[in-house]
PDB file of C-alpha atoms in Angstrom:
ATOM      1  CA  ASP A  12       3.970  11.280 -22.588  1.00  0.00           C
ATOM      2  CA  THR A  13       3.957  13.431 -19.468  1.00  0.00           C
ATOM      3  CA  ALA A  14       0.815  12.840 -17.418  1.00  0.00           C
ATOM      4  CA  VAL A  15       1.024  15.804 -15.032  1.00  0.00           C
ATOM      5  CA  SER A  16       3.383  18.623 -15.961  1.00  0.00           C
ATOM      6  CA  GLN A  17       4.409  21.780 -14.147  1.00  0.00           C
ATOM      7  CA  THR A  18       6.255  24.910 -15.185  1.00  0.00           C
ATOM      8  CA  PRO A  19       8.647  26.222 -14.209  1.00  0.00           C
ATOM      9  CA  LYS A  20      10.738  23.515 -12.593  1.00  0.00           C
ATOM     10  CA  TYR A  21      12.730  26.058 -10.607  1.00  0.00           C
ATOM     11  CA  LEU A  22      11.691  29.529  -9.523  1.00  0.00           C
ATOM     12  CA  VAL A  23      13.994  31.953  -7.726  1.00  0.00           C
ATOM     13  CA  THR A  24      12.520  35.330  -6.849  1.00  0.00           C
ATOM     14  CA  GLN A  25      12.677  38.235  -4.437  1.00  0.00           C
ATOM     15  CA  MET A  26      10.450  38.783  -1.429  1.00  0.00           C
ATOM     16  CA  GLY A  27       7.356  40.802  -2.279  1.00  0.00           C
ATOM     17  CA  ASN A  28       7.109  39.643  -5.877  1.00  0.00           C
ATOM     18  CA  ASP A  29       4.084  37.952  -7.427  1.00  0.00           C
ATOM     19  CA  LYS A  30       4.588  34.671  -9.268  1.00  0.00           C
ATOM     20  CA  SER A  31       2.579  31.919 -10.927  1.00  0.00           C
ATOM     21  CA  ILE A  32       3.140  28.196 -11.345  1.00  0.00           C
ATOM     22  CA  LYS A  33       1.351  26.363 -14.120  1.00  0.00           C
ATOM     23  CA  CYS A  34       0.023  22.810 -14.043  1.00  0.00           C
ATOM     24  CA  GLU A  35      -1.455  20.713 -16.809  1.00  0.00           C
ATOM     25  CA  GLN A  36      -2.667  17.131 -16.870  1.00  0.00           C
ATOM     26  CA  ASN A  37      -3.454  15.075 -19.955  1.00  0.00           C
ATOM     27  CA  LEU A  38      -5.086  12.190 -18.107  1.00  0.00           C
ATOM     28  CA  GLY A  39      -8.647  13.412 -18.431  1.00  0.00           C
ATOM     29  CA  HIS A  40      -8.948  13.644 -14.642  1.00  0.00           C
ATOM     30  CA  ASP A  41     -11.587  15.884 -13.150  1.00  0.00           C
ATOM     31  CA  THR A  42      -9.924  16.699  -9.868  1.00  0.00           C
ATOM     32  CA  MET A  43      -6.669  18.568  -9.392  1.00  0.00           C
ATOM     33  CA  TYR A  44      -4.675  19.573  -6.337  1.00  0.00           C
ATOM     34  CA  TRP A  45      -1.824  21.694  -5.096  1.00  0.00           C
ATOM     35  CA  TYR A  46       0.452  20.396  -2.343  1.00  0.00           C
ATOM     36  CA  LYS A  47       3.320  22.110  -0.565  1.00  0.00           C
ATOM     37  CA  GLN A  48       6.377  20.197   0.642  1.00  0.00           C
ATOM     38  CA  ASP A  49       8.507  22.121   3.098  1.00  0.00           C
ATOM     39  CA  SER A  50      12.170  21.737   3.986  1.00  0.00           C
ATOM     40  CA  LYS A  51      11.306  18.966   6.455  1.00  0.00           C
ATOM     41  CA  LYS A  52       9.634  17.046   3.629  1.00  0.00           C
ATOM     42  CA  PHE A  53       6.188  17.472   5.143  1.00  0.00           C
ATOM     43  CA  LEU A  54       3.654  17.183   2.308  1.00  0.00           C
ATOM     44  CA  LYS A  55       0.523  19.248   2.875  1.00  0.00           C
ATOM     45  CA  ILE A  56      -2.624  19.788   0.810  1.00  0.00           C
ATOM     46  CA  MET A  57      -3.266  23.397  -0.166  1.00  0.00           C
ATOM     47  CA  PHE A  58      -6.190  23.277  -2.587  1.00  0.00           C
ATOM     48  CA  SER A  59      -8.373  20.819  -4.384  1.00  0.00           C
ATOM     49  CA  TYR A  60     -10.465  21.683  -7.433  1.00  0.00           C
ATOM     50  CA  ASN A  61     -13.251  19.382  -8.587  1.00  0.00           C
ATOM     51  CA  ASN A  62     -15.847  20.301 -11.198  1.00  0.00           C
ATOM     52  CA  LYS A  63     -15.380  23.992 -10.484  1.00  0.00           C
ATOM     53  CA  GLU A  64     -15.690  23.455  -6.750  1.00  0.00           C
ATOM     54  CA  LEU A  65     -12.716  24.789  -4.861  1.00  0.00           C
ATOM     55  CA  ILE A  66     -11.790  23.388  -1.478  1.00  0.00           C
ATOM     56  CA  ILE A  67      -9.237  25.414   0.400  1.00  0.00           C
ATOM     57  CA  ASN A  68      -7.129  24.249   3.305  1.00  0.00           C
ATOM     58  CA  GLU A  69      -7.864  26.804   5.997  1.00  0.00           C
ATOM     59  CA  THR A  70      -4.198  27.194   6.876  1.00  0.00           C
ATOM     60  CA  VAL A  71      -3.278  28.525   3.426  1.00  0.00           C
ATOM     61  CA  PRO A  72      -2.753  32.322   3.370  1.00  0.00           C
ATOM     62  CA  ASN A  73      -5.034  34.217   1.009  1.00  0.00           C
ATOM     63  CA  ARG A  74      -1.934  35.367  -0.875  1.00  0.00           C
ATOM     64  CA  PHE A  75      -2.220  31.993  -2.601  1.00  0.00           C
ATOM     65  CA  SER A  76      -4.935  31.595  -5.202  1.00  0.00           C
ATOM     66  CA  PRO A  77      -5.610  28.748  -7.619  1.00  0.00           C
ATOM     67  CA  LYS A  78      -6.965  29.464 -11.065  1.00  0.00           C
ATOM     68  CA  SER A  79      -8.447  26.854 -13.366  1.00  0.00           C
ATOM     69  CA  PRO A  80      -9.034  27.987 -16.956  1.00  0.00           C
ATOM     70  CA  ASP A  81     -10.293  24.508 -17.867  1.00  0.00           C
ATOM     71  CA  LYS A  82     -10.459  20.969 -16.527  1.00  0.00           C
ATOM     72  CA  ALA A  83      -6.909  20.144 -17.599  1.00  0.00           C
ATOM     73  CA  HIS A  84      -5.217  23.104 -15.928  1.00  0.00           C
ATOM     74  CA  LEU A  85      -4.861  24.337 -12.376  1.00  0.00           C
ATOM     75  CA  ASN A  86      -2.437  27.194 -11.934  1.00  0.00           C
ATOM     76  CA  LEU A  87      -1.194  28.599  -8.643  1.00  0.00           C
ATOM     77  CA  HIS A  88      -0.736  32.322  -8.199  1.00  0.00           C
ATOM     78  CA  ILE A  89       1.168  33.704  -5.240  1.00  0.00           C
ATOM     79  CA  ASN A  90       1.095  37.373  -4.242  1.00  0.00           C
ATOM     80  CA  SER A  91       3.626  39.204  -2.103  1.00  0.00           C
ATOM     81  CA  LEU A  92       5.999  36.276  -1.728  1.00  0.00           C
ATOM     82  CA  GLU A  93       7.558  35.703   1.699  1.00  0.00           C
ATOM     83  CA  LEU A  94      10.670  33.817   2.768  1.00  0.00           C
ATOM     84  CA  GLY A  95       8.493  31.110   4.319  1.00  0.00           C
ATOM     85  CA  ASP A  96       6.928  30.360   0.951  1.00  0.00           C
ATOM     86  CA  SER A  97      10.159  28.679  -0.134  1.00  0.00           C
ATOM     87  CA  ALA A  98       9.254  25.049  -0.712  1.00  0.00           C
ATOM     88  CA  VAL A  99       8.526  22.512  -3.406  1.00  0.00           C
ATOM     89  CA  TYR A 100       5.026  22.827  -4.821  1.00  0.00           C
ATOM     90  CA  PHE A 101       3.451  19.747  -6.348  1.00  0.00           C
ATOM     91  CA  CYS A 102       0.437  19.658  -8.570  1.00  0.00           C
ATOM     92  CA  ALA A 103      -1.556  16.418  -8.634  1.00  0.00           C
ATOM     93  CA  SER A 104      -4.584  15.062 -10.405  1.00  0.00           C
ATOM     94  CA  ARG A 105      -7.039  12.268  -9.842  1.00  0.00           C
ATOM     95  CA  PRO A 106     -10.126  10.839 -11.511  1.00  0.00           C
ATOM     96  CA  TRP A 107     -13.277  11.412  -9.514  1.00  0.00           C
ATOM     97  CA  THR A 108     -16.253  10.163 -11.452  1.00  0.00           C
ATOM     98  CA  SER A 109     -19.584   9.267  -9.917  1.00  0.00           C
ATOM     99  CA  GLY A 110     -17.973   8.897  -6.529  1.00  0.00           C
ATOM    100  CA  ILE A 111     -15.360   6.422  -7.753  1.00  0.00           C
ATOM    101  CA  ARG A 112     -11.988   7.721  -6.731  1.00  0.00           C
ATOM    102  CA  GLY A 113      -8.874   6.675  -8.544  1.00  0.00           C
ATOM    103  CA  THR A 114      -5.161   7.015  -8.164  1.00  0.00           C
ATOM    104  CA  GLN A 115      -3.684  10.427  -7.518  1.00  0.00           C
ATOM    105  CA  TYR A 116      -0.655  11.279  -9.652  1.00  0.00           C
ATOM    106  CA  PHE A 117       1.851  13.977  -8.836  1.00  0.00           C
ATOM    107  CA  GLY A 118       3.569  16.377 -11.183  1.00  0.00           C
ATOM    108  CA  PRO A 119       7.374  16.752 -11.059  1.00  0.00           C
ATOM    109  CA  GLY A 120       7.262  19.707  -8.660  1.00  0.00           C
ATOM    110  CA  THR A 121       8.306  23.351  -8.761  1.00  0.00           C
ATOM    111  CA  ARG A 122      11.145  24.336  -6.466  1.00  0.00           C
ATOM    112  CA  LEU A 123      10.480  27.868  -5.247  1.00  0.00           C
ATOM    113  CA  LEU A 124      13.174  29.858  -3.507  1.00  0.00           C
ATOM    114  CA  VAL A 125      12.321  33.282  -2.130  1.00  0.00           C
ATOM    115  CA  LEU A 126      15.300  35.526  -1.379  1.00  0.00           C
TER     116      LEU A 126
ATOM    117  CA  GLN B  28      -5.768  15.103  11.299  1.00  0.00           C
ATOM    118  CA  GLN B  29      -2.329  13.956  10.175  1.00  0.00           C
ATOM    119  CA  PRO B  30      -1.731  10.184  10.231  1.00  0.00           C
ATOM    120  CA  VAL B  31       1.172   8.929  12.304  1.00  0.00           C
ATOM    121  CA  GLN B  32       3.853   6.899  10.601  1.00  0.00           C
ATOM    122  CA  SER B  33       6.348   4.617  12.260  1.00  0.00           C
ATOM    123  CA  PRO B  34       9.214   4.130  12.287  1.00  0.00           C
ATOM    124  CA  GLN B  35      10.596   7.539  11.309  1.00  0.00           C
ATOM    125  CA  ALA B  36      13.612   5.917   9.723  1.00  0.00           C
ATOM    126  CA  VAL B  37      15.006   2.459   9.115  1.00  0.00           C
ATOM    127  CA  ILE B  38      18.261   1.136   7.735  1.00  0.00           C
ATOM    128  CA  LEU B  39      18.317  -2.321   6.193  1.00  0.00           C
ATOM    129  CA  ARG B  40      20.693  -4.592   4.354  1.00  0.00           C
ATOM    130  CA  GLU B  41      19.665  -5.649   0.881  1.00  0.00           C
ATOM    131  CA  GLY B  42      17.392  -8.666   1.126  1.00  0.00           C
ATOM    132  CA  GLU B  43      15.952  -7.838   4.544  1.00  0.00           C
ATOM    133  CA  ASP B  44      12.299  -7.125   5.205  1.00  0.00           C
ATOM    134  CA  ALA B  45      10.662  -3.939   6.466  1.00  0.00           C
ATOM    135  CA  VAL B  46       7.276  -2.910   7.780  1.00  0.00           C
ATOM    136  CA  ILE B  47       6.050   0.675   7.802  1.00  0.00           C
ATOM    137  CA  ASN B  48       2.969   1.546   9.784  1.00  0.00           C
ATOM    138  CA  CYS B  49       0.404   4.294   9.385  1.00  0.00           C
ATOM    139  CA  SER B  50      -2.320   5.029  11.899  1.00  0.00           C
ATOM    140  CA  SER B  51      -5.077   7.579  12.173  1.00  0.00           C
ATOM    141  CA  SER B  52      -7.301   8.795  14.971  1.00  0.00           C
ATOM    142  CA  LYS B  53     -10.150   9.320  12.507  1.00  0.00           C
ATOM    143  CA  ALA B  54     -12.235   6.852  10.531  1.00  0.00           C
ATOM    144  CA  LEU B  55     -10.722   6.404   7.102  1.00  0.00           C
ATOM    145  CA  TYR B  56     -12.148   5.840   3.649  1.00  0.00           C
ATOM    146  CA  SER B  57      -8.833   4.948   2.046  1.00  0.00           C
ATOM    147  CA  VAL B  58      -5.083   4.823   2.509  1.00  0.00           C
ATOM    148  CA  HIS B  59      -2.591   5.639  -0.239  1.00  0.00           C
ATOM    149  CA  TRP B  60       1.100   4.727  -0.206  1.00  0.00           C
ATOM    150  CA  TYR B  61       3.779   6.664  -2.066  1.00  0.00           C
ATOM    151  CA  ARG B  62       7.565   6.466  -2.325  1.00  0.00           C
ATOM    152  CA  GLN B  63       9.626   9.576  -2.909  1.00  0.00           C
ATOM    153  CA  LYS B  64      13.281   9.655  -3.875  1.00  0.00           C
ATOM    154  CA  HIS B  65      15.420  12.686  -3.240  1.00  0.00           C
ATOM    155  CA  GLY B  66      14.637  15.542  -5.599  1.00  0.00           C
ATOM    156  CA  GLU B  67      11.751  13.705  -7.240  1.00  0.00           C
ATOM    157  CA  ALA B  68       7.990  13.645  -6.987  1.00  0.00           C
ATOM    158  CA  PRO B  69       6.149  11.079  -4.877  1.00  0.00           C
ATOM    159  CA  VAL B  70       5.398   7.950  -6.887  1.00  0.00           C
ATOM    160  CA  PHE B  71       2.211   6.003  -6.308  1.00  0.00           C
ATOM    161  CA  LEU B  72       2.578   2.483  -4.893  1.00  0.00           C
ATOM    162  CA  MET B  73      -0.917   1.375  -3.993  1.00  0.00           C
ATOM    163  CA  ILE B  74      -4.311   2.419  -2.707  1.00  0.00           C
ATOM    164  CA  LEU B  75      -6.358   0.525  -0.149  1.00  0.00           C
ATOM    165  CA  LEU B  76     -10.035   1.145   0.349  1.00  0.00           C
ATOM    166  CA  LYS B  77     -12.076   0.525   3.466  1.00  0.00           C
ATOM    167  CA  GLY B  78     -13.106  -3.078   3.763  1.00  0.00           C
ATOM    168  CA  GLY B  79      -9.895  -4.429   5.229  1.00  0.00           C
ATOM    169  CA  GLU B  80      -8.305  -5.381   1.990  1.00  0.00           C
ATOM    170  CA  GLN B  81      -4.740  -6.341   1.364  1.00  0.00           C
ATOM    171  CA  LYS B  82      -2.840  -5.665  -1.818  1.00  0.00           C
ATOM    172  CA  GLY B  83       0.463  -6.710  -3.234  1.00  0.00           C
ATOM    173  CA  HIS B  84       2.703  -5.847  -6.086  1.00  0.00           C
ATOM    174  CA  ASP B  85       5.897  -7.781  -6.637  1.00  0.00           C
ATOM    175  CA  LYS B  86       7.572  -7.759  -3.218  1.00  0.00           C
ATOM    176  CA  ILE B  87       5.654  -4.823  -1.829  1.00  0.00           C
ATOM    177  CA  SER B  88       2.294  -5.382  -0.192  1.00  0.00           C
ATOM    178  CA  ALA B  89       0.006  -3.508   2.165  1.00  0.00           C
ATOM    179  CA  SER B  90      -2.914  -4.065   4.464  1.00  0.00           C
ATOM    180  CA  PHE B  91      -5.654  -1.802   5.778  1.00  0.00           C
ATOM    181  CA  ASN B  92      -7.475  -2.495   9.021  1.00  0.00           C
ATOM    182  CA  GLU B  93     -10.484  -0.240   8.846  1.00  0.00           C
ATOM    183  CA  LYS B  94     -11.587  -0.891  12.425  1.00  0.00           C
ATOM    184  CA  LYS B  95      -8.222   0.077  13.854  1.00  0.00           C
ATOM    185  CA  GLN B  96      -7.692   2.844  11.270  1.00  0.00           C
ATOM    186  CA  GLN B  97      -4.296   1.412  10.554  1.00  0.00           C
ATOM    187  CA  SER B  98      -2.387   0.459   7.451  1.00  0.00           C
ATOM    188  CA  SER B  99       0.933  -1.292   7.068  1.00  0.00           C
ATOM    189  CA  LEU B 100       3.291  -1.444   4.107  1.00  0.00           C
ATOM    190  CA  TYR B 101       5.396  -4.595   3.803  1.00  0.00           C
ATOM    191  CA  LEU B 102       8.645  -4.641   1.856  1.00  0.00           C
ATOM    192  CA  THR B 103      10.084  -8.125   1.485  1.00  0.00           C
ATOM    193  CA  ALA B 104      13.578  -9.016   0.294  1.00  0.00           C
ATOM    194  CA  SER B 105      14.336  -5.323  -0.073  1.00  0.00           C
ATOM    195  CA  GLN B 106      16.312  -4.089  -3.049  1.00  0.00           C
ATOM    196  CA  LEU B 107      18.572  -1.051  -3.323  1.00  0.00           C
ATOM    197  CA  SER B 108      15.902   0.615  -5.440  1.00  0.00           C
ATOM    198  CA  TYR B 109      13.506   0.566  -2.483  1.00  0.00           C
ATOM    199  CA  SER B 110      15.474   3.332  -0.761  1.00  0.00           C
ATOM    200  CA  GLY B 111      13.553   6.558  -0.315  1.00  0.00           C
ATOM    201  CA  THR B 112      10.933   8.159   1.850  1.00  0.00           C
ATOM    202  CA  TYR B 113       7.595   6.397   2.151  1.00  0.00           C
ATOM    203  CA  PHE B 114       4.446   8.384   2.773  1.00  0.00           C
ATOM    204  CA  CYS B 115       0.987   7.239   3.655  1.00  0.00           C
ATOM    205  CA  GLY B 116      -1.835   9.523   2.618  1.00  0.00           C
ATOM    206  CA  THR B 117      -5.292   9.180   4.079  1.00  0.00           C
ATOM    207  CA  GLU B 118      -8.736  10.410   3.229  1.00  0.00           C
ATOM    208  CA  LYS B 119     -11.770  10.340   5.443  1.00  0.00           C
ATOM    209  CA  GLY B 120     -14.437  10.327   2.795  1.00  0.00           C
ATOM    210  CA  GLY B 121     -16.931  12.835   1.568  1.00  0.00           C
ATOM    211  CA  GLY B 122     -15.603  15.446  -0.801  1.00  0.00           C
ATOM    212  CA  ALA B 123     -12.523  15.733  -2.946  1.00  0.00           C
ATOM    213  CA  ASP B 124     -10.422  17.491  -0.351  1.00  0.00           C
ATOM    214  CA  GLY B 125      -7.139  15.761  -1.076  1.00  0.00           C
ATOM    215  CA  LEU B 126      -4.919  13.444   0.908  1.00  0.00           C
ATOM    216  CA  THR B 127      -3.529  14.078   4.373  1.00  0.00           C
ATOM    217  CA  PHE B 128      -0.001  12.736   4.521  1.00  0.00           C
ATOM    218  CA  GLY B 129       2.068  11.416   7.383  1.00  0.00           C
ATOM    219  CA  LYS B 130       5.549  12.767   8.025  1.00  0.00           C
ATOM    220  CA  GLY B 131       7.147   9.954   6.104  1.00  0.00           C
ATOM    221  CA  THR B 132       9.422   7.017   6.841  1.00  0.00           C
ATOM    222  CA  HIS B 133      12.961   7.293   5.563  1.00  0.00           C
ATOM    223  CA  LEU B 134      14.210   3.929   4.313  1.00  0.00           C
ATOM    224  CA  ILE B 135      17.856   3.277   3.526  1.00  0.00           C
ATOM    225  CA  ILE B 136      18.882   0.011   1.897  1.00  0.00           C
ATOM    226  CA  GLN B 137      22.554  -0.831   2.125  1.00  0.00           C
ATOM    227  CA  PRO B 138      24.311  -3.370  -0.110  1.00  0.00           C
TER     228      PRO B 138
END
């Protein structure tokens, strides 16, 4: 059983397009994240979403927007894609109950290439 | 603030030991260690909470010195499967704002 899943696995698109990446977790976790890993393998937090509270990394352009239809899903929508958005995007989830923080698990990643 | 990992890269022979360090300039609530192989997602190894604890799993163990804001990952009698990039992720406390990762340590195990 896949714990954290992402679709699509690969995404190739043209500059200026709008695209979405979907993430689902079946672990019952209440906190989900989006991370970006660039070509130098630097892994950076973009968003965290906990009980409908969104925390945004201030360096993330507002072209990126997370959307959470329910506790098990956190999708990432990207407007007006730029060449520099090419990266691997990882979704992650973690239990966060009554202040007790558990292990964070990553999804398999979505490899985005903007042409 | 991004934690600093050292060394950046290390090459070992199978069976040798390795130590990877992670240090922060800020007070930490916890340190998380992950291993990532090429083309794959980071895989969780262990989490250490403030209190100076030490953990171990098989031949991989880690320590967390809360006062020095440092953590070390110890790989003993390394196996070929240990090859990959090791990341430490830190959190300061407070809200659920995710982990801040170091730049990674690239470990190559040669037969």
